[in-house]
Amino acid sequence: MYHSWLDRWDERRARRGEEGKGRTALTLDAERAFPGAEKITSLEEFCVLADQAVANPAFFDEPSRSDQGFQGQDGWLKFPSDISTDVEENNIVWAKIADSGSFDRVLVIFHHWNASSRNRQIASFFSKRGITVVEIAMPYHFERSRPGSLHADYMLSANLGRTIQSVRQAVLDGRKLIRWLKREGYRDISVLGMSLGSWVAGLIAAHDPAVSKASLFLTAGSLADMVWTGRATRAIRDSLAPEIDLTVLRRAWGPLNLGNYAQRLARPDLALHVVLAKRDKVVLPELSASFMQKLEDTGARPNILELNCGHYSLAMPPHILLAGLSLKRFLSSPDKGRRT
């Protein structure tokens, strides 16, 4: 009875999230994803560049290592993004800092797609326990929102190139913030990503050796599969399906597939923590299971917590309390963890 109610609650929440989401046209916009690719006009050419990006270890490296432009005041930090877009507001990165008073540990949080508020309770909980929390705004969210938009449609959409650009921008912004935190004296840097934010946090952890721990909530490997099968992205699939199939989409969004970086995530100095929802209709459990298997096949030993709830109901007690306690143990432990 309880789980039937939980499923209905998740479905109602998903329906509310559909407001303002409509079908759009599939667009390549290759030059956004791959600078210098203005002449690319076919899906095959786009996919060739995507294949090259997956093989290029520098694709998610910062184009500029300048520390200029960081401004902090009253618990806020802002700095210029290294990727310039046609939305002026999106080109300035904002982050909210909950200071613990210690430089021992810091946790950088990457929120979910279309988040309407930051995670104040998580920030307060950990900052009171000696872990500074920095909540960064991902592209086209919060202070970076596109004027007039009802949701963060530029972050994830049927525009293949803009989606890659947006996720890559989120990764570069996060890496730039992490480098600043290291320069400020923070020693142990962890990242936490939720749903779409878990892809960003995972890509950062895979490419940035400064990250020692990564916690991924509601995650999987292939972003293409998540969009194609997920409850929250039906409008995007409906936009893509008339012109592209899942096999091609997987290749086009290959640079965003965490499974392609499983070997990097298995590096011995990175600890992984994963929270999954067994009743998830947004990130399907079979996609998560496939990614977990790939991680373990490469030698990673993620600490995995599976809860009997849905994607949205993870935020409800007792599930969020269990997830929070698991995260606390993970951040406090020096070990790489185990399945729970």
mmCIF file of C-alpha atoms in Angstrom:
data_model
loop_
_atom_site.group_PDB
_atom_site.id
_atom_site.type_symbol
_atom_site.label_atom_id
_atom_site.label_comp_id
_atom_site.label_asym_id
_atom_site.label_seq_id
_atom_site.Cartn_x
_atom_site.Cartn_y
_atom_site.Cartn_z
ATOM 1 C CA MET A 1 0.000 0.000 0.000
ATOM 2 C CA TYR A 2 2.732 2.452 1.000
ATOM 3 C CA HIS A 3 4.808 1.825 -2.099
ATOM 4 C CA SER A 4 1.765 2.183 -4.363
ATOM 5 C CA TRP A 5 1.139 5.570 -2.765
ATOM 6 C CA LEU A 6 4.816 6.422 -3.217
ATOM 7 C CA ASP A 7 4.651 5.547 -6.926
ATOM 8 C CA ARG A 8 1.575 7.743 -7.367
ATOM 9 C CA TRP A 9 3.307 10.597 -5.557
ATOM 10 C CA ASP A 10 6.304 10.298 -7.872
ATOM 11 C CA GLU A 11 4.018 10.311 -10.914
ATOM 12 C CA ARG A 12 2.213 13.460 -9.728
ATOM 13 C CA ARG A 13 5.559 15.132 -9.161
ATOM 14 C CA ALA A 14 6.683 14.108 -12.652
ATOM 15 C CA ARG A 15 3.543 15.583 -14.198
ATOM 16 C CA ARG A 16 4.179 18.905 -12.499
ATOM 17 C CA GLY A 17 7.680 18.848 -13.927
ATOM 18 C CA GLU A 18 6.282 18.529 -17.445
ATOM 19 C CA GLU A 19 4.800 22.030 -17.317
ATOM 20 C CA GLY A 20 6.409 24.237 -19.937
ATOM 21 C CA LYS A 21 8.203 21.360 -21.655
ATOM 22 C CA GLY A 22 7.257 20.916 -25.286
ATOM 23 C CA ARG A 23 8.560 19.293 -28.429
ATOM 24 C CA THR A 24 11.327 21.043 -30.326
ATOM 25 C CA ALA A 25 13.313 20.234 -33.443
ATOM 26 C CA LEU A 26 16.440 18.115 -33.382
ATOM 27 C CA THR A 27 19.369 20.471 -33.913
ATOM 28 C CA LEU A 28 23.036 19.606 -34.359
ATOM 29 C CA ASP A 29 24.692 22.905 -33.395
ATOM 30 C CA ALA A 30 28.036 21.101 -33.672
ATOM 31 C CA GLU A 31 30.085 24.259 -33.194
ATOM 32 C CA ARG A 32 28.703 24.631 -29.661
ATOM 33 C CA ALA A 33 29.885 21.163 -28.689
ATOM 34 C CA PHE A 34 33.083 21.132 -30.700
ATOM 35 C CA PRO A 35 34.608 24.597 -31.285
ATOM 36 C CA GLY A 36 35.647 25.030 -34.889
ATOM 37 C CA ALA A 37 33.031 22.620 -36.248
ATOM 38 C CA GLU A 38 30.848 25.239 -37.966
ATOM 39 C CA LYS A 39 30.748 23.298 -41.241
ATOM 40 C CA ILE A 40 29.391 20.086 -39.735
ATOM 41 C CA THR A 41 25.934 19.446 -41.186
ATOM 42 C CA SER A 42 25.306 15.705 -40.841
ATOM 43 C CA LEU A 43 24.705 13.389 -37.907
ATOM 44 C CA GLU A 44 27.529 11.119 -39.024
ATOM 45 C CA GLU A 45 30.013 13.998 -39.025
ATOM 46 C CA PHE A 46 28.757 15.031 -35.595
ATOM 47 C CA CYS A 47 29.203 11.490 -34.297
ATOM 48 C CA VAL A 48 32.769 11.316 -35.643
ATOM 49 C CA LEU A 49 33.618 14.441 -33.621
ATOM 50 C CA ALA A 50 31.895 12.924 -30.585
ATOM 51 C CA ASP A 51 33.994 9.757 -30.949
ATOM 52 C CA GLN A 52 37.122 11.914 -31.099
ATOM 53 C CA ALA A 53 36.058 13.817 -27.982
ATOM 54 C CA VAL A 54 35.615 10.568 -26.027
ATOM 55 C CA ALA A 55 39.158 9.568 -27.002
ATOM 56 C CA ASN A 56 40.568 13.007 -26.199
ATOM 57 C CA PRO A 57 41.660 13.179 -22.532
ATOM 58 C CA ALA A 58 41.744 16.985 -22.755
ATOM 59 C CA PHE A 59 38.108 17.456 -23.837
ATOM 60 C CA PHE A 60 37.066 18.313 -20.272
ATOM 61 C CA ASP A 61 40.237 20.235 -19.405
ATOM 62 C CA GLU A 62 39.972 23.937 -18.631
ATOM 63 C CA PRO A 63 40.779 26.107 -21.681
ATOM 64 C CA SER A 64 42.062 28.817 -19.350
ATOM 65 C CA ARG A 65 43.716 28.435 -15.968
ATOM 66 C CA SER A 66 43.244 32.039 -14.952
ATOM 67 C CA ASP A 67 42.201 32.690 -11.371
ATOM 68 C CA GLN A 68 41.135 36.221 -12.197
ATOM 69 C CA GLY A 69 37.587 37.388 -11.607
ATOM 70 C CA PHE A 70 36.681 35.499 -8.427
ATOM 71 C CA GLN A 71 34.575 37.656 -6.137
ATOM 72 C CA GLY A 72 33.295 36.581 -2.745
ATOM 73 C CA GLN A 73 30.920 38.361 -0.377
ATOM 74 C CA ASP A 74 28.455 37.393 2.373
ATOM 75 C CA GLY A 75 28.679 33.668 1.709
ATOM 76 C CA TRP A 76 28.476 33.994 -2.084
ATOM 77 C CA LEU A 77 31.125 33.457 -4.721
ATOM 78 C CA LYS A 78 30.932 34.396 -8.379
ATOM 79 C CA PHE A 79 33.381 34.073 -11.236
ATOM 80 C CA PRO A 80 33.356 34.075 -15.056
ATOM 81 C CA SER A 81 32.763 30.827 -16.898
ATOM 82 C CA ASP A 82 35.474 29.796 -19.343
ATOM 83 C CA ILE A 83 32.769 29.054 -21.926
ATOM 84 C CA SER A 84 30.943 32.036 -23.353
ATOM 85 C CA THR A 85 27.339 31.477 -24.488
ATOM 86 C CA ASP A 86 24.713 33.698 -26.076
ATOM 87 C CA VAL A 87 22.916 34.009 -22.716
ATOM 88 C CA GLU A 88 24.783 36.686 -20.786
ATOM 89 C CA GLU A 89 23.442 35.604 -17.394
ATOM 90 C CA ASN A 90 24.782 32.088 -17.953
ATOM 91 C CA ASN A 91 28.355 33.276 -18.389
ATOM 92 C CA ILE A 92 28.774 34.182 -14.713
ATOM 93 C CA VAL A 93 28.973 31.266 -12.271
ATOM 94 C CA TRP A 94 27.412 31.667 -8.834
ATOM 95 C CA ALA A 95 28.044 29.494 -5.787
ATOM 96 C CA LYS A 96 26.656 29.587 -2.250
ATOM 97 C CA ILE A 97 29.163 28.773 0.498
ATOM 98 C CA ALA A 98 28.263 27.341 3.897
ATOM 99 C CA ASP A 99 31.540 27.796 5.770
ATOM 100 C CA SER A 100 32.465 25.244 8.413
ATOM 101 C CA GLY A 101 35.339 27.323 9.745
ATOM 102 C CA SER A 102 37.787 24.625 8.697
ATOM 103 C CA PHE A 103 39.950 24.086 5.639
ATOM 104 C CA ASP A 104 40.147 20.310 6.176
ATOM 105 C CA ARG A 105 37.225 19.239 4.007
ATOM 106 C CA VAL A 106 34.946 20.797 1.393
ATOM 107 C CA LEU A 107 31.976 19.331 -0.492
ATOM 108 C CA VAL A 108 30.920 20.795 -3.854
ATOM 109 C CA ILE A 109 27.270 20.074 -4.719
ATOM 110 C CA PHE A 110 25.853 19.823 -8.255
ATOM 111 C CA HIS A 111 22.045 19.979 -8.182
ATOM 112 C CA HIS A 112 19.483 18.190 -10.321
ATOM 113 C CA TRP A 113 18.013 19.417 -13.613
ATOM 114 C CA ASN A 114 15.452 22.214 -13.167
ATOM 115 C CA ALA A 115 16.233 22.579 -9.467
ATOM 116 C CA SER A 116 14.179 25.411 -7.974
ATOM 117 C CA SER A 117 16.230 25.902 -4.816
ATOM 118 C CA ARG A 118 19.575 24.994 -3.331
ATOM 119 C CA ASN A 119 20.036 22.265 -0.731
ATOM 120 C CA ARG A 120 20.036 24.447 2.366
ATOM 121 C CA GLN A 121 19.454 21.585 4.821
ATOM 122 C CA ILE A 122 22.331 19.502 3.441
ATOM 123 C CA ALA A 123 24.620 22.533 3.500
ATOM 124 C CA SER A 124 23.681 23.352 7.095
ATOM 125 C CA PHE A 125 24.035 19.743 8.258
ATOM 126 C CA PHE A 126 27.550 19.237 6.917
ATOM 127 C CA SER A 127 28.903 22.724 7.618
ATOM 128 C CA LYS A 128 28.060 22.193 11.296
ATOM 129 C CA ARG A 129 30.110 18.990 11.198
ATOM 130 C CA GLY A 130 33.334 20.427 9.873
ATOM 131 C CA ILE A 131 32.703 20.152 6.128
ATOM 132 C CA THR A 132 32.410 23.382 4.153
ATOM 133 C CA VAL A 133 29.694 23.085 1.499
ATOM 134 C CA VAL A 134 29.754 24.925 -1.809
ATOM 135 C CA GLU A 135 26.576 24.767 -3.910
ATOM 136 C CA ILE A 136 27.352 25.751 -7.475
ATOM 137 C CA ALA A 137 24.716 26.839 -9.986
ATOM 138 C CA MET A 138 24.878 24.695 -13.109
ATOM 139 C CA PRO A 139 24.354 26.337 -16.526
ATOM 140 C CA TYR A 140 20.953 27.947 -17.065
ATOM 141 C CA HIS A 141 19.869 27.460 -13.446
ATOM 142 C CA PHE A 142 19.216 29.899 -10.578
ATOM 143 C CA GLU A 143 21.132 33.144 -11.134
ATOM 144 C CA ARG A 144 22.223 31.829 -14.544
ATOM 145 C CA SER A 145 18.716 31.234 -15.882
ATOM 146 C CA ARG A 146 17.826 32.340 -19.371
ATOM 147 C CA PRO A 147 15.413 35.310 -19.157
ATOM 148 C CA GLY A 148 11.876 34.215 -19.913
ATOM 149 C CA SER A 149 12.552 30.471 -19.710
ATOM 150 C CA LEU A 150 10.201 28.276 -17.682
ATOM 151 C CA HIS A 151 12.827 25.606 -17.103
ATOM 152 C CA ALA A 152 16.484 24.913 -17.915
ATOM 153 C CA ASP A 153 15.749 23.855 -21.485
ATOM 154 C CA TYR A 154 19.205 24.928 -22.700
ATOM 155 C CA MET A 155 20.938 22.532 -20.281
ATOM 156 C CA LEU A 156 19.322 19.374 -21.654
ATOM 157 C CA SER A 157 17.379 19.317 -24.902
ATOM 158 C CA ALA A 158 17.023 17.987 -28.436
ATOM 159 C CA ASN A 159 19.792 20.392 -29.429
ATOM 160 C CA LEU A 160 22.633 17.864 -29.440
ATOM 161 C CA GLY A 161 25.450 20.380 -29.548
ATOM 162 C CA ARG A 162 24.061 22.744 -26.933
ATOM 163 C CA THR A 163 23.514 19.852 -24.513
ATOM 164 C CA ILE A 164 27.157 18.784 -24.842
ATOM 165 C CA GLN A 165 28.275 22.401 -24.493
ATOM 166 C CA SER A 166 26.146 22.884 -21.364
ATOM 167 C CA VAL A 167 27.369 19.747 -19.601
ATOM 168 C CA ARG A 168 30.947 20.518 -20.617
ATOM 169 C CA GLN A 169 30.490 24.064 -19.309
ATOM 170 C CA ALA A 170 29.222 22.673 -16.001
ATOM 171 C CA VAL A 171 32.293 20.428 -15.776
ATOM 172 C CA LEU A 172 34.729 23.230 -16.587
ATOM 173 C CA ASP A 173 32.992 25.585 -14.132
ATOM 174 C CA GLY A 174 33.231 22.930 -11.435
ATOM 175 C CA ARG A 175 36.897 22.278 -12.128
ATOM 176 C CA LYS A 176 37.654 25.993 -12.057
ATOM 177 C CA LEU A 177 35.905 26.268 -8.681
ATOM 178 C CA ILE A 178 37.817 23.259 -7.341
ATOM 179 C CA ARG A 179 41.124 24.776 -8.421
ATOM 180 C CA TRP A 180 40.196 27.982 -6.573
ATOM 181 C CA LEU A 181 39.295 25.967 -3.458
ATOM 182 C CA LYS A 182 42.693 24.247 -3.571
ATOM 183 C CA ARG A 183 44.404 27.609 -3.912
ATOM 184 C CA GLU A 184 42.439 28.881 -0.912
ATOM 185 C CA GLY A 185 43.858 26.020 1.153
ATOM 186 C CA TYR A 186 41.139 23.351 1.208
ATOM 187 C CA ARG A 187 42.767 19.936 1.441
ATOM 188 C CA ASP A 188 40.158 17.194 1.018
ATOM 189 C CA ILE A 189 37.749 17.957 -1.846
ATOM 190 C CA SER A 190 34.624 15.887 -2.487
ATOM 191 C CA VAL A 191 31.814 16.272 -5.011
ATOM 192 C CA LEU A 192 28.138 15.383 -4.730
ATOM 193 C CA GLY A 193 25.884 15.216 -7.782
ATOM 194 C CA MET A 194 22.149 14.628 -7.911
ATOM 195 C CA SER A 195 20.458 13.160 -11.000
ATOM 196 C CA LEU A 196 21.769 15.244 -13.944
ATOM 197 C CA GLY A 197 24.229 16.769 -11.476
ATOM 198 C CA SER A 198 25.623 13.288 -10.893
ATOM 199 C CA TRP A 199 26.777 13.170 -14.503
ATOM 200 C CA VAL A 200 28.588 16.480 -13.996
ATOM 201 C CA ALA A 201 30.106 15.412 -10.676
ATOM 202 C CA GLY A 202 31.117 12.061 -12.162
ATOM 203 C CA LEU A 203 32.817 13.657 -15.159
ATOM 204 C CA ILE A 204 34.696 16.017 -12.838
ATOM 205 C CA ALA A 205 35.792 13.165 -10.577
ATOM 206 C CA ALA A 206 36.936 11.195 -13.617
ATOM 207 C CA HIS A 207 39.072 14.043 -14.956
ATOM 208 C CA ASP A 208 40.227 16.008 -11.904
ATOM 209 C CA PRO A 209 42.773 14.332 -9.593
ATOM 210 C CA ALA A 210 42.068 16.992 -6.949
ATOM 211 C CA VAL A 211 38.779 15.215 -6.158
ATOM 212 C CA SER A 212 39.247 12.478 -3.572
ATOM 213 C CA LYS A 213 35.604 11.415 -3.089
ATOM 214 C CA ALA A 214 32.564 11.470 -5.344
ATOM 215 C CA SER A 215 28.986 10.779 -4.267
ATOM 216 C CA LEU A 216 26.501 10.209 -7.099
ATOM 217 C CA PHE A 217 22.778 10.234 -6.315
ATOM 218 C CA LEU A 218 20.344 8.762 -8.879
ATOM 219 C CA THR A 219 22.921 8.131 -11.558
ATOM 220 C CA ALA A 220 23.679 5.880 -14.513
ATOM 221 C CA GLY A 221 26.239 5.721 -17.296
ATOM 222 C CA SER A 222 24.602 6.693 -20.569
ATOM 223 C CA LEU A 223 22.909 10.085 -20.556
ATOM 224 C CA ALA A 224 21.407 9.176 -23.931
ATOM 225 C CA ASP A 225 19.665 6.127 -22.434
ATOM 226 C CA MET A 226 18.433 8.141 -19.468
ATOM 227 C CA VAL A 227 16.885 10.766 -21.751
ATOM 228 C CA TRP A 228 15.402 8.126 -24.065
ATOM 229 C CA THR A 229 13.769 6.053 -21.329
ATOM 230 C CA GLY A 230 13.249 8.478 -18.444
ATOM 231 C CA ARG A 231 9.939 9.864 -17.203
ATOM 232 C CA ALA A 232 11.252 13.431 -16.939
ATOM 233 C CA THR A 233 12.565 13.679 -20.489
ATOM 234 C CA ARG A 234 9.626 12.481 -22.597
ATOM 235 C CA ALA A 235 9.407 15.797 -24.457
ATOM 236 C CA ILE A 236 13.064 15.489 -25.482
ATOM 237 C CA ARG A 237 12.605 11.917 -26.682
ATOM 238 C CA ASP A 238 9.479 12.922 -28.611
ATOM 239 C CA SER A 239 11.548 15.625 -30.275
ATOM 240 C CA LEU A 240 14.407 13.268 -31.153
ATOM 241 C CA ALA A 241 12.594 10.065 -32.115
ATOM 242 C CA PRO A 242 11.334 11.126 -35.573
ATOM 243 C CA GLU A 243 14.889 11.830 -36.748
ATOM 244 C CA ILE A 244 17.306 9.762 -34.670
ATOM 245 C CA ASP A 245 17.359 6.416 -32.891
ATOM 246 C CA LEU A 246 18.886 5.532 -29.541
ATOM 247 C CA THR A 247 21.936 3.868 -31.069
ATOM 248 C CA VAL A 248 22.918 7.070 -32.860
ATOM 249 C CA LEU A 249 22.074 9.233 -29.843
ATOM 250 C CA ARG A 250 24.378 7.112 -27.678
ATOM 251 C CA ARG A 251 27.202 7.848 -30.089
ATOM 252 C CA ALA A 252 26.362 11.548 -30.453
ATOM 253 C CA TRP A 253 26.339 12.002 -26.677
ATOM 254 C CA GLY A 254 29.243 9.629 -26.103
ATOM 255 C CA PRO A 255 31.316 12.376 -24.418
ATOM 256 C CA LEU A 256 28.622 12.586 -21.713
ATOM 257 C CA ASN A 257 28.493 8.846 -21.011
ATOM 258 C CA LEU A 258 30.058 8.147 -17.611
ATOM 259 C CA GLY A 259 30.570 4.554 -18.659
ATOM 260 C CA ASN A 260 33.156 5.742 -21.158
ATOM 261 C CA TYR A 261 35.237 7.018 -18.232
ATOM 262 C CA ALA A 262 34.800 4.038 -15.905
ATOM 263 C CA GLN A 263 38.533 3.350 -15.930
ATOM 264 C CA ARG A 264 39.218 6.916 -14.788
ATOM 265 C CA LEU A 265 36.608 6.604 -12.044
ATOM 266 C CA ALA A 266 38.371 3.459 -10.853
ATOM 267 C CA ARG A 267 41.602 5.317 -10.065
ATOM 268 C CA PRO A 268 42.924 4.088 -6.702
ATOM 269 C CA ASP A 269 42.882 7.511 -5.023
ATOM 270 C CA LEU A 270 39.170 8.124 -5.707
ATOM 271 C CA ALA A 271 36.429 6.816 -3.417
ATOM 272 C CA LEU A 272 32.933 6.420 -4.878
ATOM 273 C CA HIS A 273 29.546 6.493 -3.178
ATOM 274 C CA VAL A 274 26.265 5.880 -5.021
ATOM 275 C CA VAL A 275 22.639 6.238 -3.896
ATOM 276 C CA LEU A 276 20.024 4.610 -6.135
ATOM 277 C CA ALA A 277 16.224 4.354 -6.067
ATOM 278 C CA LYS A 278 14.755 0.932 -6.812
ATOM 279 C CA ARG A 279 11.460 2.453 -8.047
ATOM 280 C CA ASP A 280 13.068 5.171 -10.170
ATOM 281 C CA LYS A 281 11.202 6.029 -13.389
ATOM 282 C CA VAL A 282 13.574 8.846 -14.376
ATOM 283 C CA VAL A 283 16.910 7.034 -14.149
ATOM 284 C CA LEU A 284 15.799 3.455 -14.663
ATOM 285 C CA PRO A 285 17.297 0.914 -12.225
ATOM 286 C CA GLU A 286 18.555 -1.288 -15.060
ATOM 287 C CA LEU A 287 20.610 1.624 -16.416
ATOM 288 C CA SER A 288 22.104 2.230 -12.985
ATOM 289 C CA ALA A 289 22.835 -1.481 -12.523
ATOM 290 C CA SER A 290 24.632 -1.636 -15.867
ATOM 291 C CA PHE A 291 26.809 1.329 -14.879
ATOM 292 C CA MET A 292 27.589 -0.157 -11.463
ATOM 293 C CA GLN A 293 28.657 -3.394 -13.145
ATOM 294 C CA LYS A 294 30.906 -1.494 -15.526
ATOM 295 C CA LEU A 295 32.536 0.324 -12.619
ATOM 296 C CA GLU A 296 33.157 -2.917 -10.778
ATOM 297 C CA ASP A 297 34.508 -4.564 -13.940
ATOM 298 C CA THR A 298 37.170 -1.835 -14.119
ATOM 299 C CA GLY A 299 38.185 -2.364 -10.497
ATOM 300 C CA ALA A 300 36.149 0.367 -8.813
ATOM 301 C CA ARG A 301 34.464 -0.596 -5.554
ATOM 302 C CA PRO A 302 31.666 1.939 -5.085
ATOM 303 C CA ASN A 303 29.771 2.101 -1.812
ATOM 304 C CA ILE A 304 26.207 1.546 -3.064
ATOM 305 C CA LEU A 305 23.008 2.296 -1.151
ATOM 306 C CA GLU A 306 19.756 1.189 -2.827
ATOM 307 C CA LEU A 307 16.528 2.566 -1.384
ATOM 308 C CA ASN A 308 12.988 1.333 -2.109
ATOM 309 C CA CYS A 309 11.666 4.666 -3.372
ATOM 310 C CA GLY A 310 11.296 6.653 -6.581
ATOM 311 C CA HIS A 311 13.349 9.410 -8.145
ATOM 312 C CA TYR A 312 11.467 12.275 -6.526
ATOM 313 C CA SER A 313 10.435 10.489 -3.332
ATOM 314 C CA LEU A 314 14.099 10.066 -2.423
ATOM 315 C CA ALA A 315 13.671 13.587 -1.023
ATOM 316 C CA MET A 316 11.066 12.324 1.474
ATOM 317 C CA PRO A 317 11.650 10.763 4.907
ATOM 318 C CA PRO A 318 12.844 8.189 5.723
ATOM 319 C CA HIS A 319 14.705 7.822 2.422
ATOM 320 C CA ILE A 320 16.478 11.175 2.465
ATOM 321 C CA LEU A 321 17.566 10.552 6.065
ATOM 322 C CA LEU A 322 19.040 7.179 5.158
ATOM 323 C CA ALA A 323 20.784 8.706 2.135
ATOM 324 C CA GLY A 324 22.127 11.567 4.246
ATOM 325 C CA LEU A 325 23.500 9.257 6.934
ATOM 326 C CA SER A 326 25.130 7.079 4.285
ATOM 327 C CA LEU A 327 26.717 10.159 2.732
ATOM 328 C CA LYS A 328 27.934 11.315 6.160
ATOM 329 C CA ARG A 329 29.609 7.972 6.812
ATOM 330 C CA PHE A 330 31.195 8.033 3.370
ATOM 331 C CA LEU A 331 32.597 11.550 3.735
ATOM 332 C CA SER A 332 33.894 10.772 7.218
ATOM 333 C CA SER A 333 35.546 7.491 6.269
ATOM 334 C CA PRO A 334 39.069 7.159 4.857
ATOM 335 C CA ASP A 335 38.127 3.868 3.182
ATOM 336 C CA LYS A 336 36.862 3.331 -0.355
ATOM 337 C CA GLY A 337 33.672 1.777 0.956
ATOM 338 C CA ARG A 338 31.547 -1.253 0.202
ATOM 339 C CA ARG A 339 28.055 -2.144 -0.935
ATOM 340 C CA THR A 340 25.338 -1.523 1.665
#
